[in-house]
Tab-separated table of C-alpha atoms in Angstrom:
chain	number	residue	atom	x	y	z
A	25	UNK	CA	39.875	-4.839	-5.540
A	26	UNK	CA	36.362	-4.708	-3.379
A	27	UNK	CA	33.481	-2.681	-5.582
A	28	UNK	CA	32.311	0.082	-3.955
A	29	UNK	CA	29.628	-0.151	-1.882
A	30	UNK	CA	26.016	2.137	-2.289
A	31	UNK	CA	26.424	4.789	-0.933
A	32	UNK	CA	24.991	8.798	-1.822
A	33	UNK	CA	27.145	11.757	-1.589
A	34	UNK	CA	26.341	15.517	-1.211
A	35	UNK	CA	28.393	18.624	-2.432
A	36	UNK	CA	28.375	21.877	-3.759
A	37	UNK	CA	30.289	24.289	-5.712
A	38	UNK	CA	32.674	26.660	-4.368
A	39	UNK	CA	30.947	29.478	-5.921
A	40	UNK	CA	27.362	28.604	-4.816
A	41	UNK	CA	26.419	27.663	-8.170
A	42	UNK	CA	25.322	24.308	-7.944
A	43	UNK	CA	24.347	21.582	-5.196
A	44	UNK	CA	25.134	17.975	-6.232
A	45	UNK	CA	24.071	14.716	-5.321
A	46	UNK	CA	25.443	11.515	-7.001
A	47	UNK	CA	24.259	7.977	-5.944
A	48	UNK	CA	25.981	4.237	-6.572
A	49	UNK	CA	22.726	2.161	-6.047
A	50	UNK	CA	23.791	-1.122	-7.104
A	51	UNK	CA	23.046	-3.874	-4.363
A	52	UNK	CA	20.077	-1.841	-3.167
A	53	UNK	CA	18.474	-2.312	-6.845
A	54	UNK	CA	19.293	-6.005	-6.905
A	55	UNK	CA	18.023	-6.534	-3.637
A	56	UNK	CA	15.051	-4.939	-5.128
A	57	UNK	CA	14.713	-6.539	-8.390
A	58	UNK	CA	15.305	-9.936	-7.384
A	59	UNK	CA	12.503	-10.341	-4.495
A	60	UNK	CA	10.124	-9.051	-6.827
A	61	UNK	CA	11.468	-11.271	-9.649
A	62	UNK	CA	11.545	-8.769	-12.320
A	63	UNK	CA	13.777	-8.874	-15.229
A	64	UNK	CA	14.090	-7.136	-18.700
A	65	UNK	CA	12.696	-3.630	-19.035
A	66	UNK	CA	10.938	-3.800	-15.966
A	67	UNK	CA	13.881	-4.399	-13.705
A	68	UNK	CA	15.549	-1.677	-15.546
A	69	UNK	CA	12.619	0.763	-14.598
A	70	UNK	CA	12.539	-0.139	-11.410
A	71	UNK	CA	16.232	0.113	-10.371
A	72	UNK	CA	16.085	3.365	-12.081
A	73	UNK	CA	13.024	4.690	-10.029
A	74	UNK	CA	14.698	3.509	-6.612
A	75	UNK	CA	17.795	5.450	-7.744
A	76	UNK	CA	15.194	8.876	-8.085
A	77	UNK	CA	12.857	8.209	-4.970
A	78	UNK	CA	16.570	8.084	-3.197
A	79	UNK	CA	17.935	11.248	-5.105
A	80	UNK	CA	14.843	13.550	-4.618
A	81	UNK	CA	14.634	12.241	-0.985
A	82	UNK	CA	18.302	13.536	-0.810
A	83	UNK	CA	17.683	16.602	-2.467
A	84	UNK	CA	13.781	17.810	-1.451
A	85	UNK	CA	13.717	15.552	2.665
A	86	UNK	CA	17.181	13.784	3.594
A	87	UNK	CA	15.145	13.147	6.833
A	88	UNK	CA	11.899	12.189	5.858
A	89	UNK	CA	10.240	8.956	4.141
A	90	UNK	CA	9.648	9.301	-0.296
A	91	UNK	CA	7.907	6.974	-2.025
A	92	UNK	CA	7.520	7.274	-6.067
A	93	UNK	CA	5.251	6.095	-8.228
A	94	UNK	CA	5.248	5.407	-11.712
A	95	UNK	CA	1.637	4.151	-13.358
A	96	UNK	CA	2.813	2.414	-17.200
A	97	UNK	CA	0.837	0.345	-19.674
A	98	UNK	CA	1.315	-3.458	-19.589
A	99	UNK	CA	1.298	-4.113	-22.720
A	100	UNK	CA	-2.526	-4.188	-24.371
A	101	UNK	CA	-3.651	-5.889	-20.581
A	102	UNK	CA	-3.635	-2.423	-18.568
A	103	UNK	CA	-2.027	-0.577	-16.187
A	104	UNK	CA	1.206	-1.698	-14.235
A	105	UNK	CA	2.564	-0.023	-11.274
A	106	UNK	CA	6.327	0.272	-10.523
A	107	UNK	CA	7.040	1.744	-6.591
A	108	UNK	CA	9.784	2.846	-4.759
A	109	UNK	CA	9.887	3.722	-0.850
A	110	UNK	CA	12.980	5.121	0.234
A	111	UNK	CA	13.283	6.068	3.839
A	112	UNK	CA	15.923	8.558	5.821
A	113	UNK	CA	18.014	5.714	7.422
A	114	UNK	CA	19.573	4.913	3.756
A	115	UNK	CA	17.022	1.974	3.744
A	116	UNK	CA	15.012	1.332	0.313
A	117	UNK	CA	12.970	-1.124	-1.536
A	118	UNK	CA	10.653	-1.683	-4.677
A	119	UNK	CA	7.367	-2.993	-5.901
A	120	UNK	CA	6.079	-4.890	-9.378
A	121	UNK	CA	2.558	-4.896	-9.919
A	122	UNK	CA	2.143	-5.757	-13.600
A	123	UNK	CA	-2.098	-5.772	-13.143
A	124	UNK	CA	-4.657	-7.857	-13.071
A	125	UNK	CA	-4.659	-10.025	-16.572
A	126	UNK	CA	-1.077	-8.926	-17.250
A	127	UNK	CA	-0.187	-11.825	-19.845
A	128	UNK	CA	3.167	-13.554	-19.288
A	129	UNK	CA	5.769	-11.811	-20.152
A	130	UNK	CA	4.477	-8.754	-19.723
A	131	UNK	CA	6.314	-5.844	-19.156
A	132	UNK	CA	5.672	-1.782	-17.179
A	133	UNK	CA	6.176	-0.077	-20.452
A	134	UNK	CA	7.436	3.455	-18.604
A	135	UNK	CA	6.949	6.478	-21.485
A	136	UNK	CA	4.086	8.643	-23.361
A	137	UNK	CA	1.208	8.087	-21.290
A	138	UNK	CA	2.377	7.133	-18.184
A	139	UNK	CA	2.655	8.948	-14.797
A	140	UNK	CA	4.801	9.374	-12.134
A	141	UNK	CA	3.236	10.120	-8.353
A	142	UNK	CA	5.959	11.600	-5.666
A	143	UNK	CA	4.855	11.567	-2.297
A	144	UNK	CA	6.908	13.038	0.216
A	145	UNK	CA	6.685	13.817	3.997
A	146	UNK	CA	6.435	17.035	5.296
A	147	UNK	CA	8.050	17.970	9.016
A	148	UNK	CA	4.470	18.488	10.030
A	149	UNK	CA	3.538	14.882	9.101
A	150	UNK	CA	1.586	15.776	6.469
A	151	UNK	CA	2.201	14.737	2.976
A	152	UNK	CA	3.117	16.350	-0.394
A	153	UNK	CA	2.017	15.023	-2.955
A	154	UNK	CA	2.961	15.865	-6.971
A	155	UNK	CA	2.054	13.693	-10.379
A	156	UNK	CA	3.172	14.444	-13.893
A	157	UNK	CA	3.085	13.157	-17.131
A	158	UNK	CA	6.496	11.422	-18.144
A	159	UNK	CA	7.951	12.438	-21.155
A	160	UNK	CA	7.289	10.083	-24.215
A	161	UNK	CA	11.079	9.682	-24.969
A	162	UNK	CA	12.649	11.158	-21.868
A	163	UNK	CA	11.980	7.761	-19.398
A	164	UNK	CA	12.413	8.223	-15.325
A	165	UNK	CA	14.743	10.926	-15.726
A	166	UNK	CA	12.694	12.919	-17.868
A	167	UNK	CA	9.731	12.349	-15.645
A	168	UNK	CA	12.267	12.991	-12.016
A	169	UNK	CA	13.161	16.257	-13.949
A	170	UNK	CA	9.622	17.403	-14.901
A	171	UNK	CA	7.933	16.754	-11.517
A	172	UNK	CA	10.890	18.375	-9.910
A	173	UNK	CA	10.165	21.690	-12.021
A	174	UNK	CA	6.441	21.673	-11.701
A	175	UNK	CA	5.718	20.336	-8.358
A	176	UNK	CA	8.671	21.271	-6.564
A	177	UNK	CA	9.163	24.624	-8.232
A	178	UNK	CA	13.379	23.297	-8.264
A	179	UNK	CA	15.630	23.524	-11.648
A	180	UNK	CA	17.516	20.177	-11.551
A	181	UNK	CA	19.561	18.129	-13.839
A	182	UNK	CA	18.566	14.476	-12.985
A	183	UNK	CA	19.762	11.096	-14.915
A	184	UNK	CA	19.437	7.495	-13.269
A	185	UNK	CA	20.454	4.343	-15.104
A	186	UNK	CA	20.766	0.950	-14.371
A	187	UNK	CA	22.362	-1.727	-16.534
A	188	UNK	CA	21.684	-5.489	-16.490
A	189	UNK	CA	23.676	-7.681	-17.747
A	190	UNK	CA	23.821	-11.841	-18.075
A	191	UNK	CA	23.893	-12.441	-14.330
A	192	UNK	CA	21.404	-9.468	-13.445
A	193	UNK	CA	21.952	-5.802	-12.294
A	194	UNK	CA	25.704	-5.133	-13.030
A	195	UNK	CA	25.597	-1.344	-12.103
A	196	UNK	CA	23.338	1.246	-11.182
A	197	UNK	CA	23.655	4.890	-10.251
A	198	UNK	CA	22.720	8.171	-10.511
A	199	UNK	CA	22.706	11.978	-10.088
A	200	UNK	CA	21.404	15.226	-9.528
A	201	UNK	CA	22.048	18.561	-10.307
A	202	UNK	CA	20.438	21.574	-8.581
A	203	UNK	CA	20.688	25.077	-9.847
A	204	UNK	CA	20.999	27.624	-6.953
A	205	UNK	CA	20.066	31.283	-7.145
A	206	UNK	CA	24.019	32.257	-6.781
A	207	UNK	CA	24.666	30.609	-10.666
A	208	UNK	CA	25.998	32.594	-13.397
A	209	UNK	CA	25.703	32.371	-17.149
A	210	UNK	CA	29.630	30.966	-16.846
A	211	UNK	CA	29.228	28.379	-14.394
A	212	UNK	CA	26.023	27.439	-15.884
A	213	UNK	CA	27.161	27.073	-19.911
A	214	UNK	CA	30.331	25.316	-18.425
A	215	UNK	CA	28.129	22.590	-16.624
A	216	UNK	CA	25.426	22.247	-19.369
A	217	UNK	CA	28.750	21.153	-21.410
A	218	UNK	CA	29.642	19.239	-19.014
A	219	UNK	CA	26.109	16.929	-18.394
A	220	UNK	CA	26.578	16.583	-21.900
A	221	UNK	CA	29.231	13.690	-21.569
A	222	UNK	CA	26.872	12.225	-19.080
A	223	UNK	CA	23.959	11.685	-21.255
A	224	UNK	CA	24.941	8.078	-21.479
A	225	UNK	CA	25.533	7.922	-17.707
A	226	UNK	CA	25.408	3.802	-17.943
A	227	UNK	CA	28.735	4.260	-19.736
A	228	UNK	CA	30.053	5.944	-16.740
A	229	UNK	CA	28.418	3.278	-14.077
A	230	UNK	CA	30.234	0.378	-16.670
A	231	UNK	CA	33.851	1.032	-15.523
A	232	UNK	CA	35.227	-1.093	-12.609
A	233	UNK	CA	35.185	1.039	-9.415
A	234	UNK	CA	32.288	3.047	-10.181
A	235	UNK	CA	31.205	4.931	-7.196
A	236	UNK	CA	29.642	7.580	-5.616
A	237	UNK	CA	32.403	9.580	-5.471
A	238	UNK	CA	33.821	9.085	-8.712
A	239	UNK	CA	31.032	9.811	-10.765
A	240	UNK	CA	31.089	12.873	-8.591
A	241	UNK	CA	34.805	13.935	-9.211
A	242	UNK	CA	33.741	13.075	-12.867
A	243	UNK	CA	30.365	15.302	-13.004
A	244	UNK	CA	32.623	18.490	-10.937
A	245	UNK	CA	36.083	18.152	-12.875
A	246	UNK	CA	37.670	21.266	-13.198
A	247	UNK	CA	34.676	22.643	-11.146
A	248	UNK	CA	35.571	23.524	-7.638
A	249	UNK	CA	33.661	21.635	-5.031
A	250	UNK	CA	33.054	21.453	-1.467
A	251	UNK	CA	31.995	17.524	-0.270
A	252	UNK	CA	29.686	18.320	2.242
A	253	UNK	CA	28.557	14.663	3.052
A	254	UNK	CA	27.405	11.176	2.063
A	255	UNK	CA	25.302	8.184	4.139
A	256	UNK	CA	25.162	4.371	3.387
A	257	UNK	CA	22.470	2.966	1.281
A	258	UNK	CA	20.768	-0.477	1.516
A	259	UNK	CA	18.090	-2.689	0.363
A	260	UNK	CA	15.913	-3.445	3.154
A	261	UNK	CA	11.986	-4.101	4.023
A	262	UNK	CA	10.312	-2.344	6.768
A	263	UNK	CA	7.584	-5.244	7.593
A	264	UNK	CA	7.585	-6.619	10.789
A	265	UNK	CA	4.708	-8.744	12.406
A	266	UNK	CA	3.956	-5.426	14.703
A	267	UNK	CA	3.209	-3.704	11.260
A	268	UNK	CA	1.160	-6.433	10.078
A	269	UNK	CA	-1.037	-6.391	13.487
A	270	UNK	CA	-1.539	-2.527	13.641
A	271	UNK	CA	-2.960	-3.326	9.791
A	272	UNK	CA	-5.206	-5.734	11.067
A	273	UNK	CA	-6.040	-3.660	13.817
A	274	UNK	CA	-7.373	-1.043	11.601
A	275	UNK	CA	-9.940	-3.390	10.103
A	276	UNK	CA	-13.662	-2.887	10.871
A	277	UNK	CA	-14.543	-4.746	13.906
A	278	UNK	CA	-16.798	-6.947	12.280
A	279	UNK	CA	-14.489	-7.872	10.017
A	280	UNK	CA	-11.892	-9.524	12.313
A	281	UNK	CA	-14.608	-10.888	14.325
A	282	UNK	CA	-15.581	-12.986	11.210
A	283	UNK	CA	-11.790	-14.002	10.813
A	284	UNK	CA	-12.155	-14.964	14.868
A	285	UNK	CA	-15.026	-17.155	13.907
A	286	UNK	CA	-13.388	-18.894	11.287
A	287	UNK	CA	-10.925	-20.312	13.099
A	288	UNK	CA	-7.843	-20.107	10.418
A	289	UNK	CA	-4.348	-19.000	10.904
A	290	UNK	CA	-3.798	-16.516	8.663
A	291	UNK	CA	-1.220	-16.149	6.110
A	292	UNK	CA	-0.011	-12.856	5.325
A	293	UNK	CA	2.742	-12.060	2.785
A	294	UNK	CA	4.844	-8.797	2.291
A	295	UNK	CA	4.553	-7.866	-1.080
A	296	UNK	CA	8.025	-5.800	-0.967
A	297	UNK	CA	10.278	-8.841	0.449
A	298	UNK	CA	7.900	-11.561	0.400
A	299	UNK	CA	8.367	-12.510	3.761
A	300	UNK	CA	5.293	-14.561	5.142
A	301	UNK	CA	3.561	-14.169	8.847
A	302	UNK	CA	0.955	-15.934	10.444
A	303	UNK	CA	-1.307	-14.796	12.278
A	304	UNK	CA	-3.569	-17.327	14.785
A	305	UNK	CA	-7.184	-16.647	15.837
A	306	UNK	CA	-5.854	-16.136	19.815
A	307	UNK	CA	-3.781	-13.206	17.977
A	308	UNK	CA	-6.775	-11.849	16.397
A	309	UNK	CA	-8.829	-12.129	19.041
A	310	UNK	CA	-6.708	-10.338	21.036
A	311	UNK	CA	-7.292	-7.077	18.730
A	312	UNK	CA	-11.152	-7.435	19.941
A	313	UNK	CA	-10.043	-7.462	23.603
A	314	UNK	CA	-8.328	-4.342	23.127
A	315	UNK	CA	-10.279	-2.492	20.573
Protein backbone atom coordinates (compact mmCIF):
# COMPACT_ATOMS: atom_id res chain seq x y z
CA UNK A 1 0.00 0.00 0.00
CA UNK A 2 1.86 3.56 -0.94
CA UNK A 3 1.12 6.32 2.07
CA UNK A 4 -0.48 9.10 0.91
CA UNK A 5 1.29 11.78 -0.22
CA UNK A 6 0.94 15.77 1.32
CA UNK A 7 -1.36 17.12 -0.07
CA UNK A 8 -4.30 20.03 1.25
CA UNK A 9 -7.86 19.78 0.37
CA UNK A 10 -10.69 22.40 0.29
CA UNK A 11 -14.54 21.91 0.82
CA UNK A 12 -17.56 23.16 2.11
CA UNK A 13 -20.85 22.23 3.38
CA UNK A 14 -23.83 21.81 1.37
CA UNK A 15 -25.70 24.19 3.41
CA UNK A 16 -23.09 27.02 3.48
CA UNK A 17 -22.33 26.41 6.95
CA UNK A 18 -18.86 25.72 7.06
CA UNK A 19 -15.62 25.94 4.74
CA UNK A 20 -13.01 23.22 5.45
CA UNK A 21 -9.54 22.74 4.90
CA UNK A 22 -7.65 19.57 6.04
CA UNK A 23 -3.86 19.09 5.38
CA UNK A 24 -1.51 15.65 5.41
CA UNK A 25 1.90 17.45 5.92
CA UNK A 26 4.10 14.66 6.57
CA UNK A 27 7.25 14.68 4.19
CA UNK A 28 7.06 18.46 4.00
CA UNK A 29 7.67 18.53 7.99
CA UNK A 30 10.49 16.02 7.76
CA UNK A 31 12.04 17.71 5.06
CA UNK A 32 11.82 20.53 7.42
CA UNK A 33 12.89 19.12 10.61
CA UNK A 34 15.71 17.23 9.45
CA UNK A 35 17.82 20.14 7.58
CA UNK A 36 17.46 22.09 10.55
CA UNK A 37 18.34 19.11 12.79
CA UNK A 38 15.73 19.54 15.32
CA UNK A 39 14.33 16.84 17.38
CA UNK A 40 12.16 16.48 20.59
CA UNK A 41 9.71 19.27 21.37
CA UNK A 42 11.15 21.48 19.01
CA UNK A 43 10.62 19.39 15.93
CA UNK A 44 7.19 18.85 17.17
CA UNK A 45 6.59 22.73 17.21
CA UNK A 46 7.89 23.23 14.21
CA UNK A 47 6.09 20.60 12.06
CA UNK A 48 3.08 21.85 13.75
CA UNK A 49 3.67 25.60 12.78
CA UNK A 50 4.42 24.58 9.00
CA UNK A 51 1.11 22.67 9.11
CA UNK A 52 -0.70 26.41 10.28
CA UNK A 53 1.45 28.87 8.05
CA UNK A 54 0.07 26.24 5.20
CA UNK A 55 -3.61 26.15 6.60
CA UNK A 56 -4.08 29.97 7.13
CA UNK A 57 -2.30 30.50 3.74
CA UNK A 58 -5.13 28.16 2.43
CA UNK A 59 -7.75 29.73 4.21
CA UNK A 60 -6.81 33.82 4.49
CA UNK A 61 -4.20 33.90 0.58
CA UNK A 62 -4.16 30.43 -1.40
CA UNK A 63 -2.16 32.69 -3.84
CA UNK A 64 0.06 34.63 -1.90
CA UNK A 65 3.39 33.92 0.23
CA UNK A 66 2.70 33.35 4.63
CA UNK A 67 5.29 33.16 6.80
CA UNK A 68 4.61 32.51 10.76
CA UNK A 69 6.37 33.20 13.52
CA UNK A 70 6.45 31.90 16.83
CA UNK A 71 9.00 33.80 19.51
CA UNK A 72 9.38 30.91 22.78
CA UNK A 73 11.74 30.83 25.74
CA UNK A 74 14.83 28.58 25.48
CA UNK A 75 14.94 27.41 28.45
CA UNK A 76 16.56 30.07 31.22
CA UNK A 77 19.14 31.20 27.97
CA UNK A 78 16.41 33.46 26.07
CA UNK A 79 14.41 33.70 23.32
CA UNK A 80 14.16 31.02 20.44
CA UNK A 81 12.50 31.55 17.22
CA UNK A 82 10.59 28.80 15.32
CA UNK A 83 9.56 30.03 11.37
CA UNK A 84 7.59 28.82 8.78
CA UNK A 85 7.36 30.25 5.04
CA UNK A 86 4.85 28.69 3.05
CA UNK A 87 4.43 29.90 -0.46
CA UNK A 88 1.31 29.51 -3.15
CA UNK A 89 3.04 26.82 -5.35
CA UNK A 90 2.46 24.13 -2.37
CA UNK A 91 6.21 24.77 -1.57
CA UNK A 92 7.20 25.17 2.31
CA UNK A 93 10.02 25.12 4.69
CA UNK A 94 11.13 25.89 8.40
CA UNK A 95 13.63 27.61 10.58
CA UNK A 96 15.37 26.78 14.28
CA UNK A 97 16.95 29.53 15.90
CA UNK A 98 17.34 28.42 19.52
CA UNK A 99 19.42 32.04 20.42
CA UNK A 100 22.44 33.14 21.14
CA UNK A 101 23.81 31.10 24.45
CA UNK A 102 21.06 28.50 23.97
CA UNK A 103 22.78 25.62 26.14
CA UNK A 104 22.79 22.16 24.54
CA UNK A 105 19.92 20.63 24.55
CA UNK A 106 17.93 23.32 24.57
CA UNK A 107 14.62 23.40 23.48
CA UNK A 108 11.69 26.48 21.83
CA UNK A 109 9.48 26.00 24.79
CA UNK A 110 6.09 27.22 22.66
CA UNK A 111 3.26 28.32 25.57
CA UNK A 112 2.44 31.23 28.27
CA UNK A 113 4.59 33.90 27.21
CA UNK A 114 5.33 33.32 23.88
CA UNK A 115 4.13 34.93 20.59
CA UNK A 116 3.15 34.11 17.39
CA UNK A 117 3.80 36.81 14.30
CA UNK A 118 1.64 36.04 10.91
CA UNK A 119 2.69 37.87 8.05
CA UNK A 120 0.82 37.60 5.03
CA UNK A 121 0.81 39.21 1.52
CA UNK A 122 -1.67 41.37 0.39
CA UNK A 123 -2.69 41.53 -3.64
CA UNK A 124 -1.30 45.02 -3.48
CA UNK A 125 2.13 43.75 -2.33
CA UNK A 126 1.88 45.07 0.79
CA UNK A 127 1.97 43.08 3.91
CA UNK A 128 -0.37 42.19 6.83
CA UNK A 129 0.92 41.73 9.60
CA UNK A 130 -0.86 40.26 13.12
CA UNK A 131 0.95 38.99 16.62
CA UNK A 132 -0.76 37.46 19.61
CA UNK A 133 -0.08 36.00 22.70
CA UNK A 134 -0.33 32.06 22.58
CA UNK A 135 -2.35 30.52 24.99
CA UNK A 136 -0.45 29.06 28.08
CA UNK A 137 -1.99 25.53 27.60
CA UNK A 138 -3.55 25.82 24.18
CA UNK A 139 0.09 25.38 22.02
CA UNK A 140 0.09 26.38 18.02
CA UNK A 141 -3.41 25.68 17.69
CA UNK A 142 -4.50 27.76 20.38
CA UNK A 143 -2.28 30.54 19.20
CA UNK A 144 -3.49 29.77 14.96
CA UNK A 145 -7.04 30.11 16.53
CA UNK A 146 -6.51 33.33 18.56
CA UNK A 147 -4.65 35.34 15.87
CA UNK A 148 -7.21 34.14 13.43
CA UNK A 149 -10.07 35.79 15.68
CA UNK A 150 -8.25 38.94 16.55
CA UNK A 151 -6.25 39.81 13.60
CA UNK A 152 -8.18 38.33 10.97
CA UNK A 153 -11.58 39.12 12.42
CA UNK A 154 -12.41 34.98 11.12
CA UNK A 155 -14.18 32.30 13.62
CA UNK A 156 -12.14 29.12 12.91
CA UNK A 157 -11.66 25.79 14.43
CA UNK A 158 -7.89 25.04 13.90
CA UNK A 159 -5.80 21.85 15.34
CA UNK A 160 -2.27 20.80 13.85
CA UNK A 161 -0.28 17.89 15.25
CA UNK A 162 2.63 16.17 14.43
CA UNK A 163 3.89 12.93 15.97
CA UNK A 164 7.48 11.64 16.11
CA UNK A 165 8.26 8.57 16.66
CA UNK A 166 11.77 6.31 16.90
CA UNK A 167 12.81 6.99 13.32
CA UNK A 168 11.53 10.75 13.28
CA UNK A 169 8.26 12.43 12.04
CA UNK A 170 5.80 9.46 11.57
CA UNK A 171 2.69 11.68 10.75
CA UNK A 172 1.64 15.08 10.60
CA UNK A 173 -1.54 16.87 9.64
CA UNK A 174 -3.99 19.19 10.21
CA UNK A 175 -7.23 21.20 9.83
CA UNK A 176 -9.36 24.03 9.74
CA UNK A 177 -12.68 24.93 10.30
CA UNK A 178 -14.28 28.22 9.18
CA UNK A 179 -17.64 29.39 10.33
CA UNK A 180 -19.57 31.19 7.50
CA UNK A 181 -22.34 33.72 8.01
CA UNK A 182 -24.99 31.04 6.42
CA UNK A 183 -24.44 28.62 9.90
CA UNK A 184 -27.20 27.74 12.08
CA UNK A 185 -27.43 26.83 15.73
CA UNK A 186 -28.01 22.99 14.20
CA UNK A 187 -25.21 22.72 11.98
CA UNK A 188 -23.10 24.49 14.40
CA UNK A 189 -23.92 22.25 17.86
CA UNK A 190 -23.66 19.18 15.44
CA UNK A 191 -19.99 20.15 14.41
CA UNK A 192 -18.83 21.45 17.86
CA UNK A 193 -19.75 17.61 18.74
CA UNK A 194 -18.14 16.59 16.18
CA UNK A 195 -14.38 18.53 16.68
CA UNK A 196 -14.82 17.01 19.86
CA UNK A 197 -13.51 13.48 18.69
CA UNK A 198 -10.75 15.39 17.06
CA UNK A 199 -9.24 16.93 20.04
CA UNK A 200 -6.59 14.27 19.92
CA UNK A 201 -6.17 14.75 16.15
CA UNK A 202 -2.57 12.76 16.38
CA UNK A 203 -4.80 9.74 17.04
CA UNK A 204 -6.43 10.32 13.80
CA UNK A 205 -2.95 11.09 11.76
CA UNK A 206 -1.67 7.44 13.63
CA UNK A 207 -3.77 5.10 11.41
CA UNK A 208 -2.13 3.72 8.20
CA UNK A 209 -3.49 5.69 5.19
CA UNK A 210 -3.98 8.86 6.85
CA UNK A 211 -4.67 11.51 4.37
CA UNK A 212 -6.00 14.55 3.38
CA UNK A 213 -9.02 13.30 2.38
CA UNK A 214 -9.74 10.99 5.01
CA UNK A 215 -9.36 13.07 7.84
CA UNK A 216 -11.73 15.14 5.78
CA UNK A 217 -14.49 12.43 5.21
CA UNK A 218 -13.79 11.87 9.01
CA UNK A 219 -14.16 15.71 10.22
CA UNK A 220 -17.69 16.00 7.57
CA UNK A 221 -19.31 12.44 8.31
CA UNK A 222 -22.81 12.58 8.14
CA UNK A 223 -22.29 16.30 7.15
CA UNK A 224 -22.96 16.97 3.54
CA UNK A 225 -20.03 18.33 1.65
CA UNK A 226 -19.05 19.73 -1.54
CA UNK A 227 -14.95 18.99 -2.37
CA UNK A 228 -14.18 21.99 -4.02
CA UNK A 229 -10.35 21.34 -4.46
CA UNK A 230 -6.93 20.29 -3.18
CA UNK A 231 -3.02 21.12 -4.51
CA UNK A 232 0.25 19.15 -3.78
CA UNK A 233 2.42 20.09 -0.94
CA UNK A 234 6.25 19.86 -0.66
CA UNK A 235 9.26 20.66 1.27
CA UNK A 236 11.36 22.85 -0.70
CA UNK A 237 13.91 26.01 -0.30
CA UNK A 238 13.58 29.01 -2.36
CA UNK A 239 17.51 30.06 -2.31
CA UNK A 240 19.18 30.27 -5.35
CA UNK A 241 22.62 32.04 -6.00
CA UNK A 242 20.43 34.93 -7.92
CA UNK A 243 18.77 35.44 -4.40
CA UNK A 244 21.93 35.46 -2.65
CA UNK A 245 23.44 38.23 -5.20
CA UNK A 246 20.34 40.60 -5.16
CA UNK A 247 21.13 40.31 -1.06
CA UNK A 248 24.47 41.32 -1.58
CA UNK A 249 23.47 43.80 -3.92
CA UNK A 250 21.49 45.57 -1.38
CA UNK A 251 24.51 46.12 0.84
CA UNK A 252 25.94 49.65 1.28
CA UNK A 253 28.42 50.30 -1.33
CA UNK A 254 31.16 50.62 0.90
CA UNK A 255 30.54 47.63 2.32
CA UNK A 256 31.10 45.31 -0.69
CA UNK A 257 33.86 47.43 -1.75
CA UNK A 258 35.68 46.34 1.50
CA UNK A 259 34.72 42.60 0.67
CA UNK A 260 36.33 43.55 -3.07
CA UNK A 261 39.44 44.57 -1.27
CA UNK A 262 39.79 41.64 0.69
CA UNK A 263 40.14 39.41 -1.81
CA UNK A 264 38.11 36.23 -0.24
CA UNK A 265 35.58 34.02 -1.79
CA UNK A 266 32.82 34.18 0.18
CA UNK A 267 30.91 31.52 1.80
CA UNK A 268 27.36 31.94 2.18
CA UNK A 269 24.99 29.36 3.73
CA UNK A 270 21.09 29.10 3.56
CA UNK A 271 19.91 28.86 6.86
CA UNK A 272 16.50 27.05 5.67
CA UNK A 273 18.30 24.08 3.60
CA UNK A 274 21.77 24.69 4.38
CA UNK A 275 22.88 24.77 1.03
CA UNK A 276 26.32 26.67 0.68
CA UNK A 277 27.35 29.32 -2.29
CA UNK A 278 30.35 31.04 -3.00
CA UNK A 279 30.70 33.97 -4.02
CA UNK A 280 34.34 35.28 -5.71
CA UNK A 281 35.60 38.89 -5.56
CA UNK A 282 35.13 39.15 -9.76
CA UNK A 283 31.33 38.38 -8.64
CA UNK A 284 31.32 41.08 -6.19
CA UNK A 285 32.93 43.36 -8.06
CA UNK A 286 30.67 43.05 -10.61
CA UNK A 287 27.76 44.50 -8.21
CA UNK A 288 30.07 47.84 -8.15
CA UNK A 289 30.12 47.93 -11.97
CA UNK A 290 26.53 47.92 -12.04
CA UNK A 291 25.46 49.74 -8.99
Amino acid sequence: MLRPSDSVVRAITIDGAFRVITALTTDTVRGAIAVQSATGATAQRLGELITGAILVREAMAPNLRVQAIVKGATGATGQGTLVADSHPDGTSRGLVNLGKGAAEGSTVEVGEGSLLQIMRTLPSGMLHQGVVEVPAEGGISGGLMTYMQESEQVVSMIAVATLLGDDGVGASGGYLVQLLPEVERGPLMVMTERLKDFERLDEVLAHEGASADVLLEELLHGMPFSRLDDSPLSFSCRCSELRVMATLASLPRRDVEEMVEDGKVLDIRCDYCGKDYQVSPSQLRSLLTTS
